Short mmCIF file of C-alpha atoms in Angstrom, two decimals:
data_model
loop_
_atom_site.label_atom_id
_atom_site.label_comp_id
_atom_site.label_asym_id
_atom_site.label_seq_id
_atom_site.Cartn_x
_atom_site.Cartn_y
_atom_site.Cartn_z
CA MET A 10 -0.18 -0.11 0.41
CA ASN A 11 2.90 2.79 0.25
CA GLY A 12 2.20 3.32 -3.62
CA ASP A 13 -1.22 4.26 -2.99
CA LYS A 14 0.26 6.43 -0.25
CA ALA A 15 2.64 8.06 -2.80
CA SER A 16 0.32 7.73 -5.65
CA GLY A 17 -2.26 9.47 -3.59
CA ARG A 18 0.32 12.66 -2.99
CA HIS A 19 1.38 13.39 -6.06
CA ASP A 20 0.48 11.96 -8.87
CA GLY A 21 -2.91 13.57 -10.68
CA ASP A 22 -6.56 11.97 -10.54
CA ARG A 23 -7.50 9.04 -11.69
CA THR A 24 -9.70 6.24 -11.14
CA GLU A 25 -8.14 2.77 -11.44
CA PHE A 26 -10.75 -0.72 -12.09
CA PHE A 27 -10.74 -3.88 -10.04
CA GLY A 28 -12.83 -6.41 -11.08
CA SER A 29 -14.61 -8.74 -9.32
CA GLN A 30 -13.02 -11.65 -7.53
CA VAL A 31 -14.38 -15.43 -8.48
CA GLY A 32 -15.03 -16.62 -5.83
CA GLY A 33 -13.60 -19.83 -4.46
CA LYS A 34 -13.66 -22.86 -2.31
CA SER A 35 -10.49 -22.29 -0.82
CA VAL A 36 -9.43 -20.93 3.98
CA ILE A 37 -6.60 -19.64 4.99
CA ASN A 38 -4.97 -18.14 8.07
CA TYR A 39 -6.14 -14.22 7.72
CA SER A 40 -9.79 -14.91 6.80
CA TYR A 41 -12.79 -13.02 8.88
CA THR A 42 -13.87 -16.14 9.57
CA ASP A 43 -10.89 -17.40 11.86
CA GLN A 44 -10.04 -16.97 15.67
CA PRO A 45 -11.02 -13.03 16.39
CA TRP A 46 -7.98 -11.92 18.11
CA LYS A 47 -6.51 -12.83 15.01
CA LEU A 48 -7.98 -9.97 13.70
CA VAL A 49 -7.80 -7.74 16.24
CA ALA A 50 -4.46 -8.43 15.97
CA TYR A 51 -4.41 -7.34 12.90
CA ASP A 52 -6.02 -5.12 12.61
CA ILE A 53 -3.57 -3.30 15.21
CA LYS A 54 -1.51 -3.78 12.72
CA TYR A 55 -2.31 -2.30 9.37
CA PHE A 56 -4.54 0.43 11.59
CA PHE A 57 -0.63 1.21 11.66
CA THR A 58 0.62 0.96 9.22
CA PHE A 59 -1.82 2.85 7.53
CA SER A 60 -1.84 5.63 9.77
CA TRP A 61 -0.59 8.00 7.46
CA ALA A 62 -3.90 8.38 5.91
CA LEU A 63 -6.03 9.72 9.18
CA PRO A 64 -5.92 13.14 8.92
CA TRP A 65 -8.02 12.43 5.50
CA ILE A 66 -11.13 11.08 7.37
CA ILE A 67 -11.69 14.57 7.33
CA TRP A 68 -9.54 16.00 5.09
CA PRO A 69 -9.56 18.40 2.72
CA VAL A 70 -12.07 20.24 4.89
CA ARG A 71 -12.87 22.99 1.60
CA PRO A 72 -14.74 23.07 -0.36
CA CYS A 73 -18.45 22.27 0.45
CA ASP A 74 -20.07 22.46 -3.11
CA GLY A 75 -22.66 21.20 -1.47
CA ASP A 76 -23.46 23.48 1.58
CA HIS A 77 -26.01 22.51 4.23
CA PHE A 78 -25.19 18.99 1.93
CA ASP A 79 -21.25 18.88 3.83
CA GLU A 80 -20.78 17.26 6.88
CA LEU A 81 -18.01 19.96 7.96
CA TYR A 82 -20.50 23.33 6.31
CA PHE A 83 -21.20 25.89 9.13
CA THR A 84 -24.35 25.35 9.89
CA ALA A 85 -25.09 25.67 13.48
CA ASP A 86 -26.32 22.20 13.08
CA ASN A 87 -23.22 21.40 11.91
CA ILE A 88 -20.81 23.01 14.10
CA TRP A 89 -23.30 21.52 17.07
CA CYS A 90 -22.27 18.01 16.56
CA ILE A 91 -19.24 18.72 15.88
CA SER A 92 -18.71 19.98 19.50
CA ILE A 93 -20.07 17.47 21.10
CA HIS A 94 -18.05 14.67 19.14
CA VAL A 95 -15.15 16.31 20.37
CA VAL A 96 -16.20 16.55 23.92
CA LEU A 97 -16.27 12.70 23.45
CA PHE A 98 -13.81 11.86 22.31
CA ILE A 99 -11.39 13.89 24.92
CA LEU A 100 -13.55 12.46 27.52
CA GLN A 101 -13.74 8.76 26.03
CA LEU A 102 -9.13 9.10 25.16
CA LEU A 103 -9.55 10.26 29.08
CA PHE A 104 -11.44 7.15 29.56
CA LEU A 105 -8.73 5.12 28.14
CA ILE A 106 -6.32 5.49 29.70
CA LEU A 107 -6.82 6.42 33.19
CA LEU A 108 -9.24 2.65 33.15
CA PRO A 109 -5.24 0.51 34.13
CA VAL A 110 -5.30 3.10 36.61
CA ALA A 111 -8.90 2.96 37.68
CA LEU A 112 -8.53 -0.63 37.94
CA LEU A 113 -6.06 -0.35 41.66
CA LEU A 114 -9.76 1.75 43.04
CA PRO A 115 -12.10 0.02 45.42
CA VAL A 116 -14.24 -1.72 44.15
CA TYR A 117 -16.57 0.79 44.65
CA LEU A 118 -15.05 3.51 43.42
CA PHE A 119 -14.81 1.54 40.85
CA ILE A 120 -18.07 1.52 39.88
CA ALA A 121 -19.36 4.47 40.25
CA ALA A 122 -16.32 6.41 38.27
CA LEU A 123 -17.48 4.22 35.73
CA ALA A 124 -21.68 4.41 36.04
CA VAL A 125 -21.04 8.33 36.44
CA PHE A 126 -18.46 8.20 33.08
CA PHE A 127 -21.44 5.95 30.98
CA LEU A 128 -24.05 8.11 32.28
CA VAL A 129 -22.56 11.84 30.63
CA ASN A 130 -21.51 9.60 27.00
CA SER A 131 -24.94 8.66 27.12
CA LEU A 132 -25.72 11.89 28.10
CA LEU A 133 -23.78 13.00 25.22
CA CYS A 134 -24.49 11.24 22.88
CA ARG A 135 -28.46 11.40 23.19
CA CYS A 136 -27.50 15.22 22.26
CA LEU A 137 -26.89 13.10 18.34
CA ASN A 138 -28.37 10.30 17.86
CA GLY A 139 -32.86 11.90 18.69
CA LYS A 140 -35.01 9.72 18.80
CA THR A 141 -35.84 6.84 15.94
CA THR A 142 -34.14 4.49 14.67
CA THR A 143 -35.53 4.74 10.79
CA TYR A 144 -35.90 8.04 8.93
CA VAL A 145 -37.27 9.49 5.33
CA SER A 146 -35.36 11.97 3.02
CA ASP A 147 -37.83 15.17 3.16
CA PRO A 148 -40.26 14.63 -0.54
CA LYS A 149 -39.26 18.75 -1.67
CA TYR A 150 -35.97 16.60 -2.42
CA ALA A 151 -37.32 14.04 -3.98
CA PRO A 152 -41.41 13.19 -3.77
CA ALA A 153 -42.06 9.81 -4.73
CA LEU A 154 -43.00 8.97 -8.66
CA PRO A 155 -45.26 6.61 -9.30
CA GLU A 156 -42.39 5.52 -11.92
CA HIS A 157 -40.24 4.98 -9.22
CA ARG A 158 -43.81 3.33 -7.02
CA HIS A 159 -41.80 -0.17 -6.93
CA GLU A 160 -37.85 0.80 -5.79
CA GLN A 161 -36.77 0.75 -2.30
CA TRP A 162 -33.18 2.51 -1.48
CA ILE A 163 -31.99 2.43 2.09
CA PHE A 164 -28.98 4.11 2.75
CA LEU A 165 -27.10 1.90 6.13
CA ASN A 166 -24.57 4.78 7.54
CA GLY A 167 -20.85 4.75 8.73
CA VAL A 168 -19.30 6.33 11.79
CA ALA A 169 -20.35 9.27 14.14
CA VAL A 170 -23.26 9.83 12.91
CA GLY A 171 -25.93 11.29 15.15
CA GLU A 172 -29.51 12.40 13.09
CA THR A 173 -28.16 15.73 11.75
CA TRP A 174 -25.52 14.62 9.48
CA LEU A 175 -27.80 11.07 8.65
CA LYS A 176 -30.40 13.61 7.29
CA SER A 177 -28.20 14.99 5.47
CA ASN A 178 -26.89 11.82 4.23
CA ILE A 179 -30.28 10.38 2.55
CA ASN A 180 -31.98 14.40 1.57
CA ARG A 181 -28.78 14.45 -0.54
CA LEU A 182 -29.31 10.89 -1.84
CA ALA A 183 -33.21 11.83 -3.22
CA LEU A 184 -31.64 14.98 -4.40
CA THR A 185 -29.03 12.87 -7.01
CA PHE A 186 -30.66 10.08 -7.83
CA LYS A 187 -34.24 11.36 -7.73
CA ARG A 188 -35.71 8.01 -5.29
CA PRO A 189 -37.51 8.66 -1.61
CA VAL A 190 -34.51 7.31 0.87
CA LEU A 191 -34.73 5.58 3.93
CA GLY A 192 -31.67 5.82 6.08
CA ILE A 193 -31.68 3.15 9.13
CA HIS A 194 -29.46 4.84 11.91
CA ASN A 195 -26.53 3.41 13.18
CA ARG A 196 -26.05 5.78 16.05
CA THR A 197 -23.72 6.89 17.08
CA THR A 198 -21.73 6.44 20.59
CA GLY A 199 -18.78 9.05 19.72
CA ILE A 200 -15.84 8.03 17.32
CA ILE A 201 -13.87 5.48 19.56
CA PHE A 202 -15.85 3.46 20.67
CA ASP A 203 -17.85 3.75 17.28
CA VAL A 204 -14.42 2.55 16.26
CA ILE A 205 -14.32 -0.53 19.32
CA GLU A 206 -18.18 -1.35 18.05
CA CYS A 207 -16.79 -1.14 14.40
CA LEU A 208 -14.16 -3.53 15.38
CA ILE A 209 -15.91 -6.06 17.06
CA GLN A 210 -18.31 -6.48 14.59
CA ARG A 211 -15.77 -7.33 11.77
CA ASN A 212 -13.98 -9.44 14.06
CA PHE A 213 -16.22 -11.30 16.14
CA SER A 214 -19.61 -11.39 13.86
CA TYR A 215 -21.59 -8.94 16.38
CA ALA A 216 -24.63 -7.73 15.40
CA THR A 217 -25.93 -5.38 17.20
CA GLY A 218 -29.78 -3.23 17.45
CA ASP A 219 -28.85 -1.86 14.38
CA VAL A 220 -27.49 -4.76 12.71
CA ARG A 221 -30.80 -6.47 13.38
CA LEU A 222 -32.82 -3.73 12.19
CA ALA A 223 -31.95 -3.25 9.23
CA TYR A 224 -31.54 -7.40 8.76
CA LYS A 225 -35.97 -6.62 9.89
CA ILE A 226 -36.08 -4.03 7.34
CA LEU A 227 -34.47 -5.39 4.48
CA LYS A 228 -35.91 -8.98 4.45
CA GLU A 229 -39.51 -7.73 5.01
CA THR A 230 -38.78 -5.36 2.09
CA LEU A 231 -37.09 -8.13 0.30
CA TYR A 232 -40.32 -10.05 0.52
CA ASN A 233 -43.41 -7.05 0.36
CA PRO A 234 -44.17 -9.00 -3.60
CA GLN A 235 -44.79 -3.78 -4.51
CA TYR A 236 -41.25 -4.33 -5.28
CA SER A 237 -38.35 -5.78 -8.09
CA LYS A 238 -35.57 -3.60 -6.44
CA VAL A 239 -34.63 -2.53 -2.89
CA VAL A 240 -31.18 -0.95 -3.83
CA PHE A 241 -28.69 -1.27 -0.67
CA ILE A 242 -26.49 1.92 0.03
CA LEU A 243 -23.20 2.08 2.51
CA HIS A 244 -21.04 3.80 4.26
CA SER A 245 -17.35 3.63 6.23
CA GLN A 246 -18.65 1.15 8.95
CA GLY A 247 -22.37 1.50 6.87
CA GLY A 248 -20.61 -1.59 4.51
CA VAL A 249 -19.67 -4.04 8.02
CA GLU A 250 -23.09 -4.23 8.95
CA GLY A 251 -24.41 -4.39 5.27
CA GLY A 252 -21.55 -7.06 5.49
CA LEU A 253 -23.07 -8.45 8.04
CA VAL A 254 -26.90 -8.35 6.72
CA LEU A 255 -26.41 -10.01 3.83
CA ASP A 256 -24.24 -12.41 5.10
CA TRP A 257 -28.03 -13.47 6.58
CA LEU A 258 -30.06 -12.95 3.99
CA LEU A 259 -28.11 -15.08 1.67
CA GLN A 260 -28.60 -17.88 4.20
CA GLU A 261 -32.05 -17.36 4.98
CA LEU A 262 -33.74 -16.33 1.57
CA PRO A 263 -34.92 -17.83 -1.25
CA GLN A 264 -32.16 -16.76 -4.87
CA ASP A 265 -35.66 -15.04 -6.29
CA LEU A 266 -35.71 -12.90 -3.90
CA LEU A 267 -32.34 -11.94 -3.42
CA SER A 268 -31.76 -11.02 -7.13
CA LYS A 269 -33.87 -7.60 -6.19
CA LEU A 270 -30.55 -6.29 -4.99
CA GLU A 271 -28.32 -4.12 -5.68
CA VAL A 272 -25.98 -3.16 -2.92
CA TYR A 273 -23.62 -0.26 -3.27
CA THR A 274 -20.92 1.16 -1.42
CA PHE A 275 -18.59 4.24 -0.41
CA GLY A 276 -15.14 3.81 2.03
CA ASN A 277 -16.49 0.19 2.95
CA ALA A 278 -14.75 -0.85 6.24
CA SER A 279 -15.94 -4.43 5.49
CA ASN A 280 -13.72 -7.43 5.68
CA HIS A 281 -15.27 -9.10 3.54
CA PHE A 282 -17.79 -8.62 1.75
CA ASN A 283 -19.85 -12.26 0.74
CA ASN A 284 -22.50 -12.75 -2.59
CA PRO A 285 -21.79 -16.48 -3.83
CA HIS A 286 -22.56 -17.80 -7.56
CA ARG A 287 -25.65 -19.79 -7.92
CA HIS A 288 -24.21 -22.81 -9.44
CA ALA A 289 -20.73 -24.86 -8.59
CA GLN A 290 -20.94 -24.93 -12.67
CA SER A 291 -20.70 -21.13 -13.94
CA GLN A 292 -18.24 -20.25 -10.74
CA GLU A 293 -16.01 -23.54 -12.58
CA GLU A 294 -16.67 -22.11 -15.79
CA GLU A 295 -15.71 -17.90 -14.83
CA GLN A 296 -13.34 -18.77 -13.07
CA LYS A 297 -11.08 -21.47 -16.07
CA HIS A 298 -12.93 -19.42 -18.77
CA PRO A 299 -13.08 -15.67 -16.43
CA ASN A 300 -13.21 -12.96 -20.07
CA VAL A 301 -15.61 -15.50 -21.68
CA ARG A 302 -18.96 -13.90 -22.17
CA ALA A 303 -21.35 -16.62 -22.52
CA HIS A 304 -24.77 -15.65 -25.42
CA VAL A 305 -29.12 -16.29 -25.42
CA SER A 306 -31.47 -15.95 -27.66
CA GLU A 307 -34.10 -13.20 -27.57
CA VAL A 308 -36.91 -10.44 -28.20
CA ILE A 309 -36.91 -8.19 -26.56
CA THR A 310 -39.08 -4.28 -27.47
CA ASP A 311 -38.37 -0.96 -27.66
CA VAL A 312 -39.08 0.25 -23.83
CA PRO A 313 -37.16 3.65 -22.79
CA LEU A 314 -33.72 2.88 -20.30
CA ILE A 315 -35.84 4.72 -17.38
CA ASP A 316 -39.82 2.57 -17.56
CA SER A 317 -40.02 -0.57 -15.20
CA PRO A 318 -39.25 -4.02 -15.47
CA VAL A 319 -39.85 -6.21 -18.55
CA GLN A 320 -41.01 -8.68 -18.06
CA MET A 321 -40.11 -11.73 -21.21
CA LYS A 322 -39.56 -14.82 -23.06
CA THR A 323 -36.00 -16.75 -23.02
CA SER A 324 -34.27 -18.83 -24.85
CA PRO A 325 -32.71 -22.05 -24.08
CA ALA A 326 -28.72 -20.73 -23.20
CA GLN A 327 -25.01 -21.31 -24.08
CA ARG A 328 -21.59 -21.13 -22.92
CA HIS A 329 -19.48 -20.53 -25.93
CA LEU A 330 -15.83 -21.41 -24.89
CA PRO A 331 -12.93 -20.37 -26.64
CA ASN A 332 -12.59 -24.09 -27.53
CA GLY A 333 -15.81 -23.03 -30.25
CA SER A 334 -17.54 -25.91 -28.14
CA ASP A 335 -20.94 -25.46 -26.22
CA LEU A 336 -21.80 -25.81 -22.61
CA SER A 337 -25.11 -25.90 -22.17
CA LEU A 338 -27.65 -25.21 -18.94
CA ASN A 339 -31.05 -27.44 -20.86
CA ASN A 340 -30.56 -29.52 -17.32
CA THR A 341 -31.26 -26.82 -15.15
CA ASP A 342 -34.81 -25.77 -13.41
CA HIS A 343 -33.68 -22.08 -13.33
CA PRO A 344 -34.26 -19.60 -15.65
CA PRO A 345 -31.00 -19.13 -17.60
CA PRO A 346 -29.41 -16.58 -15.67
CA LEU A 347 -26.30 -16.08 -17.87
CA THR A 348 -25.84 -13.69 -20.85
CA THR A 349 -27.68 -12.01 -23.73
CA ILE A 350 -27.37 -11.26 -27.19
CA THR A 351 -29.96 -10.97 -29.60
CA ASN A 352 -29.58 -10.28 -33.03
CA GLY A 353 -30.52 -7.13 -34.18
CA ASN A 354 -33.70 -6.71 -36.55
CA ARG A 355 -35.59 -2.76 -36.76
CA ALA A 356 -38.60 -4.34 -38.33
CA LEU A 357 -39.87 -6.90 -35.03
CA SER A 358 -37.88 -4.72 -33.04
CA ARG A 359 -35.18 -7.29 -31.23
CA ARG A 360 -32.16 -5.56 -29.74
CA THR A 361 -28.71 -6.53 -28.29
CA HIS A 362 -27.94 -6.38 -24.47
CA THR A 363 -24.98 -8.23 -23.27
CA ILE A 364 -24.39 -9.40 -20.00
CA PRO A 365 -21.73 -11.39 -18.06
CA ALA A 366 -22.15 -14.99 -17.00
CA SER A 367 -20.86 -14.39 -13.28
CA ASP A 368 -24.05 -16.27 -11.98
CA ARG A 369 -24.52 -14.50 -8.48
CA ALA A 370 -27.56 -14.81 -5.39
CA ILE A 371 -27.17 -10.90 -5.80
CA GLY A 372 -27.25 -8.94 -9.08
CA TYR A 373 -25.19 -5.95 -8.63
CA VAL A 374 -22.38 -4.80 -6.51
CA GLU A 375 -20.12 -2.15 -6.71
CA HIS A 376 -18.22 -0.20 -4.21
CA TYR A 377 -16.35 3.05 -4.75
CA ALA A 378 -13.09 4.89 -2.61
CA HIS A 379 -10.71 6.82 -2.38
CA THR A 380 -6.57 5.80 -2.07
CA THR A 381 -6.61 8.33 0.81
CA ASP A 382 -9.58 7.08 2.56
CA PHE A 383 -8.05 5.32 5.55
CA VAL A 384 -10.92 3.82 6.25
CA ALA A 385 -11.39 1.91 2.87
CA LEU A 386 -7.36 1.49 3.29
CA TRP A 387 -7.95 -0.62 6.44
CA GLY A 388 -10.91 -2.89 4.80
CA LEU A 389 -11.89 -2.73 1.60
CA LEU A 390 -8.93 -2.02 -0.53
CA HIS A 391 -7.05 -3.39 2.32
CA PHE A 392 -8.57 -7.52 0.97
CA VAL A 393 -9.42 -6.20 -2.71
CA THR A 394 -6.05 -4.63 -3.46
CA ASN A 395 -3.57 -7.59 -0.61
CA GLU A 396 -0.32 -8.77 -2.43
CA ARG A 397 -1.19 -12.35 -0.93
CA ALA A 398 -3.14 -13.77 -4.65
CA SER A 399 -6.20 -14.41 -4.34
CA PRO A 400 -6.77 -17.90 -2.53
CA GLU A 401 -5.21 -17.04 0.42
CA MET A 402 -7.65 -14.09 1.25
CA PRO A 403 -11.21 -13.01 2.25
CA ARG A 404 -13.21 -13.18 -0.14
CA PHE A 405 -14.27 -9.86 -0.63
CA ILE A 406 -17.46 -9.57 -4.26
CA GLY A 407 -17.70 -7.14 -6.56
CA ARG A 408 -16.03 -4.36 -8.70
CA VAL A 409 -13.87 -2.04 -6.87
CA PHE A 410 -13.08 2.68 -8.28
CA ARG A 411 -10.79 3.32 -6.46
CA ARG A 412 -10.06 6.67 -6.83
CA VAL A 413 -6.51 8.87 -6.98
CA SER A 414 -7.59 12.05 -5.45
CA THR A 415 -7.06 15.44 -4.00
CA ARG A 416 -10.19 15.49 -2.78
CA GLY A 417 -10.49 11.91 -1.65
CA GLY A 418 -10.86 11.94 2.35
CA HIS A 419 -14.23 9.21 3.95
CA GLN A 420 -17.02 12.10 4.64
CA PHE A 421 -20.34 10.65 2.70
CA CYS A 422 -21.31 13.87 1.48
CA GLN A 423 -18.51 16.33 1.50
CA HIS A 424 -16.69 13.42 -0.67
CA TYR A 425 -17.49 10.86 -1.92
CA LEU A 426 -20.51 12.71 -3.06
CA ASN A 427 -19.34 15.76 -3.96
CA GLY A 428 -16.76 14.45 -6.24
CA MET A 429 -18.67 11.08 -7.63
CA PHE A 430 -21.85 12.39 -7.83
CA PRO A 431 -21.30 16.17 -7.35
CA LEU A 432 -24.36 18.97 -7.74
CA SER A 433 -25.38 21.30 -10.03
CA ARG A 434 -27.92 24.36 -9.20
CA ASP A 435 -29.85 27.14 -11.85
CA ALA A 436 -29.55 30.17 -12.62
CA ASN A 437 -30.85 31.09 -8.35
CA GLY A 438 -28.12 29.01 -7.18
CA GLU A 439 -30.37 26.57 -5.87
CA PHE A 440 -29.68 22.46 -6.73
CA THR A 441 -31.01 20.68 -8.47
CA GLY A 442 -30.36 17.02 -8.96
CA CYS A 443 -27.10 14.77 -9.95
CA ALA A 444 -24.91 17.32 -12.86
CA GLU A 445 -24.35 15.63 -15.90
CA ARG A 446 -20.61 15.90 -16.67
CA ASN A 447 -17.79 15.45 -13.26
CA GLU A 448 -14.53 14.79 -13.80
CA PHE A 449 -15.01 11.79 -11.83
CA MET A 450 -17.07 10.38 -14.11
CA ASP A 451 -15.62 11.17 -17.80
CA SER A 452 -12.29 9.64 -16.27
CA VAL A 453 -10.33 7.25 -18.05
CA VAL A 454 -10.18 3.92 -16.55
CA GLU A 455 -7.17 1.98 -16.00
CA VAL A 456 -6.75 -1.07 -14.86
CA ALA A 457 -5.84 -1.46 -11.10
CA LYS A 458 -1.96 -3.17 -10.72
CA THR A 459 -3.15 -5.92 -7.88
CA GLY A 460 -1.49 -8.43 -6.07
CA THR A 461 -4.01 -10.69 -7.45
CA GLU A 462 -3.26 -10.75 -9.93
CA LYS A 463 -3.56 -15.20 -10.91
CA VAL A 464 -5.75 -16.05 -14.04
CA ASP A 465 -9.09 -17.15 -11.84
CA ALA A 466 -8.12 -14.57 -9.30
CA ARG A 467 -10.67 -11.78 -11.18
CA GLU A 468 -13.96 -12.11 -13.25
CA GLY A 469 -12.31 -11.05 -16.83
CA PHE A 470 -12.62 -7.61 -18.09
CA GLU A 471 -14.92 -8.01 -20.96
CA ASN A 472 -16.91 -9.49 -18.42
CA SER A 473 -17.04 -6.52 -16.33
CA TRP A 474 -17.51 -4.64 -19.93
CA ALA A 475 -20.63 -6.65 -20.45
CA MET A 476 -21.86 -6.25 -16.60
CA ILE A 477 -23.38 -1.97 -17.97
CA GLU A 478 -25.85 -3.13 -20.54
CA LEU A 479 -25.89 -1.03 -22.66
CA ALA A 480 -23.26 -2.37 -24.47
CA GLY A 481 -24.12 -4.63 -27.04
CA ASP A 482 -27.71 -2.48 -27.61
CA PRO A 483 -27.14 -1.15 -31.53
CA ASP A 484 -28.77 2.09 -30.51
CA SER A 485 -25.96 2.86 -28.08
CA ALA A 486 -22.30 4.01 -29.32
CA ILE A 487 -21.37 1.87 -26.50
CA PRO A 488 -19.39 -0.55 -28.61
CA SER A 489 -20.60 -4.47 -27.54
CA GLU A 490 -16.71 -5.48 -27.59
CA VAL A 491 -12.84 -3.46 -26.13
CA ALA A 492 -10.07 -4.54 -26.05
CA VAL A 493 -7.29 -3.86 -23.74
CA TYR A 494 -4.02 -2.07 -23.92
CA GLY A 495 -1.21 -3.07 -22.20
CA SER A 496 -0.14 -5.60 -20.24
CA ILE A 497 -1.82 -5.07 -16.46
CA HIS A 498 -1.85 -1.95 -15.55
CA GLY A 499 -2.81 0.52 -18.86
CA SER A 500 -5.68 2.07 -20.52
CA PHE A 501 -9.14 0.04 -21.43
CA HIS A 502 -10.03 0.63 -25.21
CA GLY A 503 -12.53 -0.05 -27.64
CA SER A 504 -13.40 0.21 -31.12
CA LEU A 505 -16.65 3.13 -32.02
CA ARG A 506 -19.44 2.36 -33.03
CA GLY A 507 -22.24 3.66 -33.83
CA SER A 508 -23.37 7.52 -34.70
CA ILE A 509 -26.32 7.62 -32.41
CA HIS A 510 -25.71 9.40 -28.74
CA SER A 511 -28.50 10.78 -26.75
CA ASP A 512 -28.61 13.23 -23.43
CA ASP A 513 -27.59 10.70 -21.64
CA GLN A 514 -24.65 9.19 -22.94
CA ASP A 515 -21.23 10.69 -25.02
CA LEU A 516 -20.48 9.20 -28.65
CA PHE A 517 -17.97 6.49 -28.22
CA ASP A 518 -14.86 7.94 -27.66
CA GLY A 519 -12.53 4.66 -27.80
CA ARG A 520 -11.62 4.50 -23.88
CA VAL A 521 -12.98 3.80 -21.35
CA LYS A 522 -14.49 5.84 -18.62
CA VAL A 523 -15.72 5.40 -15.22
CA LYS A 524 -19.28 6.49 -16.51
CA HIS A 525 -19.53 3.87 -18.69
CA LEU A 526 -19.06 0.67 -15.76
CA SER A 527 -20.65 2.51 -13.23
CA ARG A 528 -24.06 1.43 -12.61
CA LEU A 529 -25.44 3.85 -10.13
CA TRP A 530 -24.75 6.42 -12.88
CA GLN A 531 -27.45 5.76 -14.55
CA TYR A 532 -30.27 6.13 -11.60
CA ARG A 533 -28.77 9.97 -11.60
CA ASN A 534 -31.70 11.93 -11.58
CA GLY A 535 -34.41 10.21 -11.63
CA ARG A 536 -32.26 7.74 -15.15
CA SER A 537 -33.09 4.27 -14.30
CA PRO A 538 -30.75 1.84 -16.02
CA PRO A 539 -32.26 -0.68 -18.55
CA ASN A 540 -33.32 -3.85 -17.51
CA LEU A 541 -34.38 -7.33 -17.68
CA PRO A 542 -35.81 -10.37 -17.55
CA PRO A 543 -35.20 -11.37 -14.13
CA GLY A 544 -33.72 -14.90 -14.52
CA LEU A 545 -30.38 -12.58 -16.31
CA LEU A 546 -31.12 -10.46 -13.69
CA ARG A 547 -29.49 -13.06 -10.66
CA GLY A 548 -26.94 -13.79 -13.70
CA THR A 549 -25.51 -10.21 -13.26
CA THR A 550 -22.49 -9.06 -9.74
CA MET A 551 -21.57 -5.21 -11.15
#
């Protein structure tokens, strides 16, 4: 990670891309399933390894392009929250320093001192947390619309977030994506105690009350027939808690319900992220042939991209291997989970769609991280880029966008959303929604350098490209085929095809950009990605 440190400080802004890890049967010494105290020891070790990035938890404090949405913007509520956190930090630090000395006191004095401290700590935290554990975004930022009635967006916050900042988070998401957002409050107990709680959750797999609440809400929502899509957004410690929730859901829920779920994380603090293949055969084939896509012929009616899911019938799937042979999937009762290419005939309304043959339980998983974000370095980026090859590390499933930027920090609104999904303003300076162009989404994607370059460690880039679903559409300027130029590290390039482009996408110039690969970007300002039949939707992991 020393290379990350250097690049994060001196290089120009750029974005690196990691295809999702494929998965496998190996078990290792350093895994989230290992002895908890061993995991704690590793976490302490890497805490000091990445301690150079600690200032970037709040740095840079400017600019505050999101105004009152930003955590460090000068509003009365923000100043109040920061002041309480400073007091809590000092009290908790003194508590930990003096605790060994307090053990020398008589028992009754020791118990009394503990009671007084935790009473004061609780009262201060109550000033931050409010009285409820769930919040809904303000309708003025995103009223409920009929075209989104089949969707439920849920957000789980990270460390040190009280009521004020959670409301800012969900209102900012609502304004960006033009959907109401339900916020599940991971209540703060102060920065230091939150970090300790995070270690306990991450290494002991302990489900605190907010984890159990999130599980209850997610499960009820997925079982609700009203919803065909559930978008789960996680930040920081929310990644740890959300990972535990997903582990439970993967154990208990039917596959067709899991296929409704999409997960997007920012600055993820977790040490693992599970999303298994639905069939051993598909996992083995992806390990053997990570760059091979499967093809299914189908007929699809032309519909705008913002329409609700379209039902269609699919024909039997076959996987085309490099030797020209086919792998038939007709021996399974499950709808074909593999990918689709339709040869177009305009008169018959036939269109081309290409999706990957990853055959995952959860439809889409994407992770966004800054290389100077301490939490992401200690969590997601450590386990995705560790120099020990993938079969010797815990799985961290999902595609990763790792941004090298001087603006990189850890705060959800001020650093992540402002940098990756900035807002636009009208002539009066009022926010109108997500800006259609920004530096991050327009940046050319590079194949990331990692220590996991074994041929079966990750999905091939051809599969990653196919998953955008706009690729292969004859009306899209995005090509269906791309090639990676250079060796392991270099930019993605594709052959220019087509001449049609709309307000949503520029004419493809041969360079793959973040906006071409990011599914979450396709939801901005009330839009929706192309929808595919349920059997095929289950077969994609972004």
